[in-house]
Coordinates of C-alpha atoms in Angstrom, one line a residue:
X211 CA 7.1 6.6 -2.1
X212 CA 4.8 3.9 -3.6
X213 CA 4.6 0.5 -1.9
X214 CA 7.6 -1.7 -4.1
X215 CA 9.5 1.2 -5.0
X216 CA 12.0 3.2 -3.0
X217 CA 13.4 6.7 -2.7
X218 CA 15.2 6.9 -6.2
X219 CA 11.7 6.0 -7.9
X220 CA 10.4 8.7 -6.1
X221 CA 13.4 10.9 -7.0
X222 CA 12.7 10.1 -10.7
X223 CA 8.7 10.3 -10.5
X224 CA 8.9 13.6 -8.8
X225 CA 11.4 15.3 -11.8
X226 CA 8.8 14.1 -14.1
X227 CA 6.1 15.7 -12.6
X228 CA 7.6 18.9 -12.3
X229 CA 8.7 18.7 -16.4
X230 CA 5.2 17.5 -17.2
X231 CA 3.9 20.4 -14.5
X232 CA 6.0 22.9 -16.4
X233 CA 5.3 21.9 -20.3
X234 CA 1.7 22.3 -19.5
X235 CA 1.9 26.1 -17.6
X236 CA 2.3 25.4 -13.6
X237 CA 3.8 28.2 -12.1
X238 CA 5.3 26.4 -9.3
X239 CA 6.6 23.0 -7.7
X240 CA 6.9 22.7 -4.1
X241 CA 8.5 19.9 -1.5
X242 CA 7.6 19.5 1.8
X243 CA 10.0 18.5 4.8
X244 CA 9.1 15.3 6.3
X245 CA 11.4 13.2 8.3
X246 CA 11.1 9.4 10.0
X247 CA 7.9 9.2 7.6
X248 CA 8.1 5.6 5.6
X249 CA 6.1 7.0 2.4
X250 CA 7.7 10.4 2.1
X251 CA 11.4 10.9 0.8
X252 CA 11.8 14.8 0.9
X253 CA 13.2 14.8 3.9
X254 CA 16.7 16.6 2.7
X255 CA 14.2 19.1 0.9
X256 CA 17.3 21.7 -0.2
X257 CA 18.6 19.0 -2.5
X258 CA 15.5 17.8 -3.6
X259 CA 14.6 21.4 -5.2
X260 CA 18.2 21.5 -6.2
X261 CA 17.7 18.2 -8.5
X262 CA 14.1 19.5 -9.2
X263 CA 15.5 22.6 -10.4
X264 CA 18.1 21.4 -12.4
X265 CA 16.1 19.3 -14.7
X266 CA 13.8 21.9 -15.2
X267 CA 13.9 25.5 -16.9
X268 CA 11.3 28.1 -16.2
X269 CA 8.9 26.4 -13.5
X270 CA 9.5 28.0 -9.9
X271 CA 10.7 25.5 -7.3
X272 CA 10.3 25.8 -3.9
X273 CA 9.8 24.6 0.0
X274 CA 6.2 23.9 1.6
X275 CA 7.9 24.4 3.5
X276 CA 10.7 24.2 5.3
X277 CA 9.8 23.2 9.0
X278 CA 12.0 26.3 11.1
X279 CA 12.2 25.2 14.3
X280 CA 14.2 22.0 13.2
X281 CA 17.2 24.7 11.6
X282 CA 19.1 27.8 12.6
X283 CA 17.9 30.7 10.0
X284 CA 21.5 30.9 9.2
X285 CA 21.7 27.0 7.7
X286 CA 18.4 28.1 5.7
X287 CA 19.7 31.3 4.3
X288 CA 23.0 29.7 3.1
X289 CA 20.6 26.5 1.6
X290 CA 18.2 28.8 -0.2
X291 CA 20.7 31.3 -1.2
X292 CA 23.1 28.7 -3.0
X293 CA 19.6 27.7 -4.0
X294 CA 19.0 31.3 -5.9
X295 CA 22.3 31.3 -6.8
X296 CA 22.2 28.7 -9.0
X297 CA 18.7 29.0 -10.6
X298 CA 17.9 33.0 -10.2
X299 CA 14.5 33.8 -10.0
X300 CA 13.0 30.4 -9.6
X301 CA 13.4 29.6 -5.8
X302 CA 10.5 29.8 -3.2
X303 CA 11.1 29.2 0.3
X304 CA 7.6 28.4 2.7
X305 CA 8.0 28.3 6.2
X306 CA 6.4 26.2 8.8
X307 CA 6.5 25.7 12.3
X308 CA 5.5 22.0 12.7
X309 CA 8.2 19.8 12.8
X310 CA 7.1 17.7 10.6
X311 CA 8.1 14.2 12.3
X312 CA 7.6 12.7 15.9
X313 CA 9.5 13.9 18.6
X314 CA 12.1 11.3 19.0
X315 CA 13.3 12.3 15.1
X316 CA 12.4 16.0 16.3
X317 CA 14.9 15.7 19.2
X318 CA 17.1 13.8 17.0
X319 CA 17.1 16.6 14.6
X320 CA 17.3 19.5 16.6
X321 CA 20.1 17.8 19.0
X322 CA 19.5 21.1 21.3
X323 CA 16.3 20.1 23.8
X324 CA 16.3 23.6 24.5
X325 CA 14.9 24.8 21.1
X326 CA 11.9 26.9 21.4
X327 CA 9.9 26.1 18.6
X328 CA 7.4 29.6 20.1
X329 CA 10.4 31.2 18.7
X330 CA 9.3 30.9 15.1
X331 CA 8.3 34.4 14.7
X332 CA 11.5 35.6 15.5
X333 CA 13.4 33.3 13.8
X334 CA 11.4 33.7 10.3
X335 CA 12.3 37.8 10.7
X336 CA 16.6 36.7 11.5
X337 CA 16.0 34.6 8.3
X338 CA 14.7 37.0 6.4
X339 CA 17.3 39.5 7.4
X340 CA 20.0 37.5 6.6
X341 CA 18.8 36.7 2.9
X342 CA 18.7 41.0 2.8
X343 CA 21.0 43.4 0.8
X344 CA 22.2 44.6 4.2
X345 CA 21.6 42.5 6.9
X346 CA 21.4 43.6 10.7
X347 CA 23.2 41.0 11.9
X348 CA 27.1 40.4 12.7
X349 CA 26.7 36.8 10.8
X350 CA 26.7 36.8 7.6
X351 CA 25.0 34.3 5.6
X352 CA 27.1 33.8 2.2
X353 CA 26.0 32.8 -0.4
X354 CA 22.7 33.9 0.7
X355 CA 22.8 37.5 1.4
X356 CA 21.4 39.7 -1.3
X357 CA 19.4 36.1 -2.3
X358 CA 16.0 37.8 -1.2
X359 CA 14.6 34.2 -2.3
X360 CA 10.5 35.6 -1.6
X361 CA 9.4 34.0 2.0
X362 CA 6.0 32.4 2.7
X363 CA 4.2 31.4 5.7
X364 CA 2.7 28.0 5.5
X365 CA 0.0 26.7 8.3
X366 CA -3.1 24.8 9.0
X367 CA -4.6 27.4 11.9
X368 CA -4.8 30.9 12.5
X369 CA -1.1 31.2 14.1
X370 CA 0.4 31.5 10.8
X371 CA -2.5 33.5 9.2
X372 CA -1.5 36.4 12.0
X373 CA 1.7 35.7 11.5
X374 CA 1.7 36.2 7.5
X375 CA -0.4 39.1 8.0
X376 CA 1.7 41.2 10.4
X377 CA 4.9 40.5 8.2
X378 CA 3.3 41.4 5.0
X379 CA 4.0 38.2 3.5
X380 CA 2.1 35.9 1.3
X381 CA 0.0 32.9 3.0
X382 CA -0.2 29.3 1.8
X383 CA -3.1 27.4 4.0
X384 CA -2.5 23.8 4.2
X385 CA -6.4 23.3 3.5
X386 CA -5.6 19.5 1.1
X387 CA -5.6 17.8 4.3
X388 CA -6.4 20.5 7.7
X389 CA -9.4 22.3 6.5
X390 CA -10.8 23.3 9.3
X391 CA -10.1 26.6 10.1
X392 CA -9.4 27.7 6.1
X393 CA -12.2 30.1 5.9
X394 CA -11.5 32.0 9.3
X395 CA -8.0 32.0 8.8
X396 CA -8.4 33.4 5.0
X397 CA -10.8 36.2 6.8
X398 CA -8.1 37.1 9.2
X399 CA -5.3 36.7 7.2
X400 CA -6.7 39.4 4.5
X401 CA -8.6 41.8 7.5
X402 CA -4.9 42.0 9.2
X403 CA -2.5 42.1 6.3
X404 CA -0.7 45.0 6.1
X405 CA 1.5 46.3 3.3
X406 CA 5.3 45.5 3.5
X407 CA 8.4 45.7 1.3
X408 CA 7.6 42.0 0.0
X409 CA 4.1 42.3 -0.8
X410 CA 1.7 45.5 -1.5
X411 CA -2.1 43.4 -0.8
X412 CA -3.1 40.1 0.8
X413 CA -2.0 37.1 -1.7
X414 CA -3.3 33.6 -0.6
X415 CA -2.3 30.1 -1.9
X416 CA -4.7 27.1 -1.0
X417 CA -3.9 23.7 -1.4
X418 CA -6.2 21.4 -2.8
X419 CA -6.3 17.8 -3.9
X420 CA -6.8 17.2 -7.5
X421 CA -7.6 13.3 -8.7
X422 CA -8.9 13.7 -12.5
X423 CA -9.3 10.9 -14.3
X424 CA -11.3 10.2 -17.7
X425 CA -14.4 9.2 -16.0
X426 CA -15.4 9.6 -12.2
X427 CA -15.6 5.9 -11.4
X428 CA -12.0 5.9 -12.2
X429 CA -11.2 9.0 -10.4
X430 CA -12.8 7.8 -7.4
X431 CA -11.0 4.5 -7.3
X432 CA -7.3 6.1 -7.9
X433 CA -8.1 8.0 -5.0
X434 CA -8.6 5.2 -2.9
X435 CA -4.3 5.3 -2.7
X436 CA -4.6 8.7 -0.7
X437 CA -7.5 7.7 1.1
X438 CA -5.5 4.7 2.6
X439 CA -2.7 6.9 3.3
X440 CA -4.5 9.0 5.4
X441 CA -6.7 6.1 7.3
X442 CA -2.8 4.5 8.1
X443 CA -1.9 7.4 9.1
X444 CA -4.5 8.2 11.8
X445 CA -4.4 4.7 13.1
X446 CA -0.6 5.1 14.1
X447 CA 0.3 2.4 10.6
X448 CA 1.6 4.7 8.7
X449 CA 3.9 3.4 5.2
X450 CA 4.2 3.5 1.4
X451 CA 1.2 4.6 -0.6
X452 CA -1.1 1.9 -2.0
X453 CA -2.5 0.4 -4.9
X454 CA -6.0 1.2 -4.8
X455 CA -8.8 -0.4 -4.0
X456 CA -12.3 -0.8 -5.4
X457 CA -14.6 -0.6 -2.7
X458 CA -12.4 0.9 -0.4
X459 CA -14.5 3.8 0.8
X460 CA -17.4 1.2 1.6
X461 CA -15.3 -0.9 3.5
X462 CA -15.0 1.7 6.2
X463 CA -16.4 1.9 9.3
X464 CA -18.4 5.0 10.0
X465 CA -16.2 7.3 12.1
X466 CA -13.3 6.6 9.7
X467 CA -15.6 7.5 6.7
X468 CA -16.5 10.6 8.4
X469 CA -12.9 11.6 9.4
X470 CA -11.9 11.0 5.6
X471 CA -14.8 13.6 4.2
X472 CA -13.6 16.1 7.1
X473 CA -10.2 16.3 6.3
X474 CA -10.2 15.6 2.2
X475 CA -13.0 17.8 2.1
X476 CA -11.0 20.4 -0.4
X477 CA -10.6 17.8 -2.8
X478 CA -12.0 17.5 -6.7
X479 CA -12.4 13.9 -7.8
X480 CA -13.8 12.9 -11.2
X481 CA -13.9 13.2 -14.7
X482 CA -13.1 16.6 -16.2
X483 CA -15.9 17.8 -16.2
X484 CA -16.5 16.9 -12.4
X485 CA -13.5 18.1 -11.8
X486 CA -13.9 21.8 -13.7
X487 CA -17.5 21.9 -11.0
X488 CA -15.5 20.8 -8.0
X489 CA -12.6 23.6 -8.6
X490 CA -14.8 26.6 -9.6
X491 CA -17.0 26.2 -6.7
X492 CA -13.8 26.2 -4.5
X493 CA -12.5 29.5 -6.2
X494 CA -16.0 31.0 -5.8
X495 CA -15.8 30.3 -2.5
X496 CA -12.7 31.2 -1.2
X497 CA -11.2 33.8 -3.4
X498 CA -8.0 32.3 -3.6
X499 CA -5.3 33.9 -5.6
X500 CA -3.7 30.0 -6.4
X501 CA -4.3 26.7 -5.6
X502 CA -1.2 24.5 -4.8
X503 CA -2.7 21.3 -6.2
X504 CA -1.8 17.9 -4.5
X505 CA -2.3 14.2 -6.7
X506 CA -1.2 11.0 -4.6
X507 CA -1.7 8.4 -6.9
X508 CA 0.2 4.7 -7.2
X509 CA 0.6 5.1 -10.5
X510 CA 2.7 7.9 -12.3
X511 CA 1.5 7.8 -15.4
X512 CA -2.1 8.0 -14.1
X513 CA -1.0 11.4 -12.4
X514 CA 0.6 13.1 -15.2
X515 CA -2.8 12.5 -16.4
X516 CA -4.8 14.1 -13.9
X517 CA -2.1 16.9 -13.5
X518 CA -3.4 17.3 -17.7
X519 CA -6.5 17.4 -17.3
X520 CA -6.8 19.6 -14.4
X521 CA -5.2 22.2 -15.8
X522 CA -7.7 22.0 -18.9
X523 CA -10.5 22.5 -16.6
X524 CA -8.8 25.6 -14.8
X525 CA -8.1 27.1 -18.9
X526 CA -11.9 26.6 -19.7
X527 CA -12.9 28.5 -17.3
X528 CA -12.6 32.3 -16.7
X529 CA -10.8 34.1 -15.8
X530 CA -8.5 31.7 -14.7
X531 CA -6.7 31.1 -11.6
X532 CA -2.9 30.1 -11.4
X533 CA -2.0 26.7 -11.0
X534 CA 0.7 24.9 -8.9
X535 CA 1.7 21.4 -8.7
X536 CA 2.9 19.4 -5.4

């Protein structure tokens, strides 16, 4: 949510996306459970991709994720498979085991203190169970069972990178904005993967910020909006994401300059050509087999626009690497 607007002009600004995403060849759309968070409404992320999907016809839509520990599998097998049921073969469920809000809100949520979120393991194999053609279980999930809506482990550390591997499922690193550990967990993620029913080899998504513009000094100045956002947020004033602001990275005092290039540091921001250098030195170096591409800019119209133009740089060069949109 932009500072001025409100959730329904998010509402409307996300569909957009996602039929701009799909006229030009993204393969996916994800939304990611927040809740208690003043700039983010996805919080009831089911009926987001509900509404997503809906106004939409080919482009997959899905969860990055789904935080586990704040639902019984059961409520997220019956979500996702009304989910499938209603737009077959174009759901994705991610799973994460943050909570993805403070814990008052995480309490709040949960309402049962007692939750284990350590459980996450087990609850990501009673999930997946329950969305099977014949479940183990004397609960039945319905709709849902049968859905086999194809699972993915999200993280930001090596947990889920075990985790994924173990279960033979793919991997989506949350490397836009905790890159730290990507390249370890990438390595262990693909060393330990071993071949299940729902995948046959390692399969890794990255995310990665994308901020494309037709020059770089006007990509680097719409990025100023995310730049803020993240600055807020890591000096506890978190809200709505800003206009930007020239001079904004100049302003800063060193440590929160630093702690900006840390954390955006898988992030391509220029003109396209700029751009095109930024992404293929990212695929060279990682190997990823997609990129889940993140754009928080104020203005919509200025994103459609870099979502355009960074899907030209990934066609001009080969072989090409599928393309995602968040």
């Amino acid at each position: 949510m932009t500072e001025g607007s409100d959730a329904a002009a998010s509402f409307r600004h996300s569909l957009a996306l996602a039929q701009h995403a799909e006229g030009l060849g993204y393969r996916r759309y994800w939304l990611a459970e927040h809740h208690g968070m003043p700039g983010i409404a996805s919080a009831a992320t089911a009926v987001l991709i509900g509404h997503i999907a809906g106004g939409t016809q080919r482009i997959r839509v899905g969860a990055g994720g789904i935080m586990l520990p704040n639902h019984s599998p059961l409520v997220i097998a019956e979500q996702f498979g009304t989910l499938e049921a209603l737009y077959p073969g174009r759901i994705d469920l991610g799973l994460g085991r943050a909570p993805g809000s403070d814990q008052a809100t995480s309490r709040a949520l949960r309402r049962d203190l007692a939750t284990d979120p350590d459980a996450f393991p087990q609850d990501v194999l009673e999930l997946i169970d329950l969305m099977s053609d014949e479940p183990q279980q004397t609960v039945r999930a319905v709709p849902g069972r049968g859905s086999k809506v194809p699972v993915w482990i999200l993280g930001s550390s090596l947990f889920g990178a075990r985790l994924a591997a173990m279960l033979g499922l793919p991997y989506a690193f949350a490397s836009h904005f905790a890159p730290a550990q990507m390249m370890q967990a990438i390595e262990v993620y693909r060393s330990g993967f071993r071949p299940s029913e729902h995948l046959d080899k390692p399969h890794v998504m990255l995310g990665f910020n994308v901020f494309a513009a037709d020059t770089d000094e006007q990509a680097q100045l719409l990025a100023t909006s995310m730049q803020q956002a993240f600055v807020n947020l890591r000096t506890g004033r978190a809200g709505r994401l800003q206009p930007p602001v020239p001079g904004y990275l100049e302003s800063l005092p060193p440590p929160l300059r630093a702690m900006l290039d840390d954390v955006l540091s898988c992030s391509a921001i220029g003109s396209p050509q700029t751009v095109q250098r930024q992404l293929q030195a990212f695929i060279q170096r990682t190997q990823a087999d997609e990129l889940m591409v993140t754009c928080q800019m104020f203005d919509p119209a200025a994103r459609l626009h870099s979502y355009t133009l960074a899907m030209q740089a990934m066609q001009a060069m080969q072989p090409m690497q599928p393309m995602q949109a968040a």
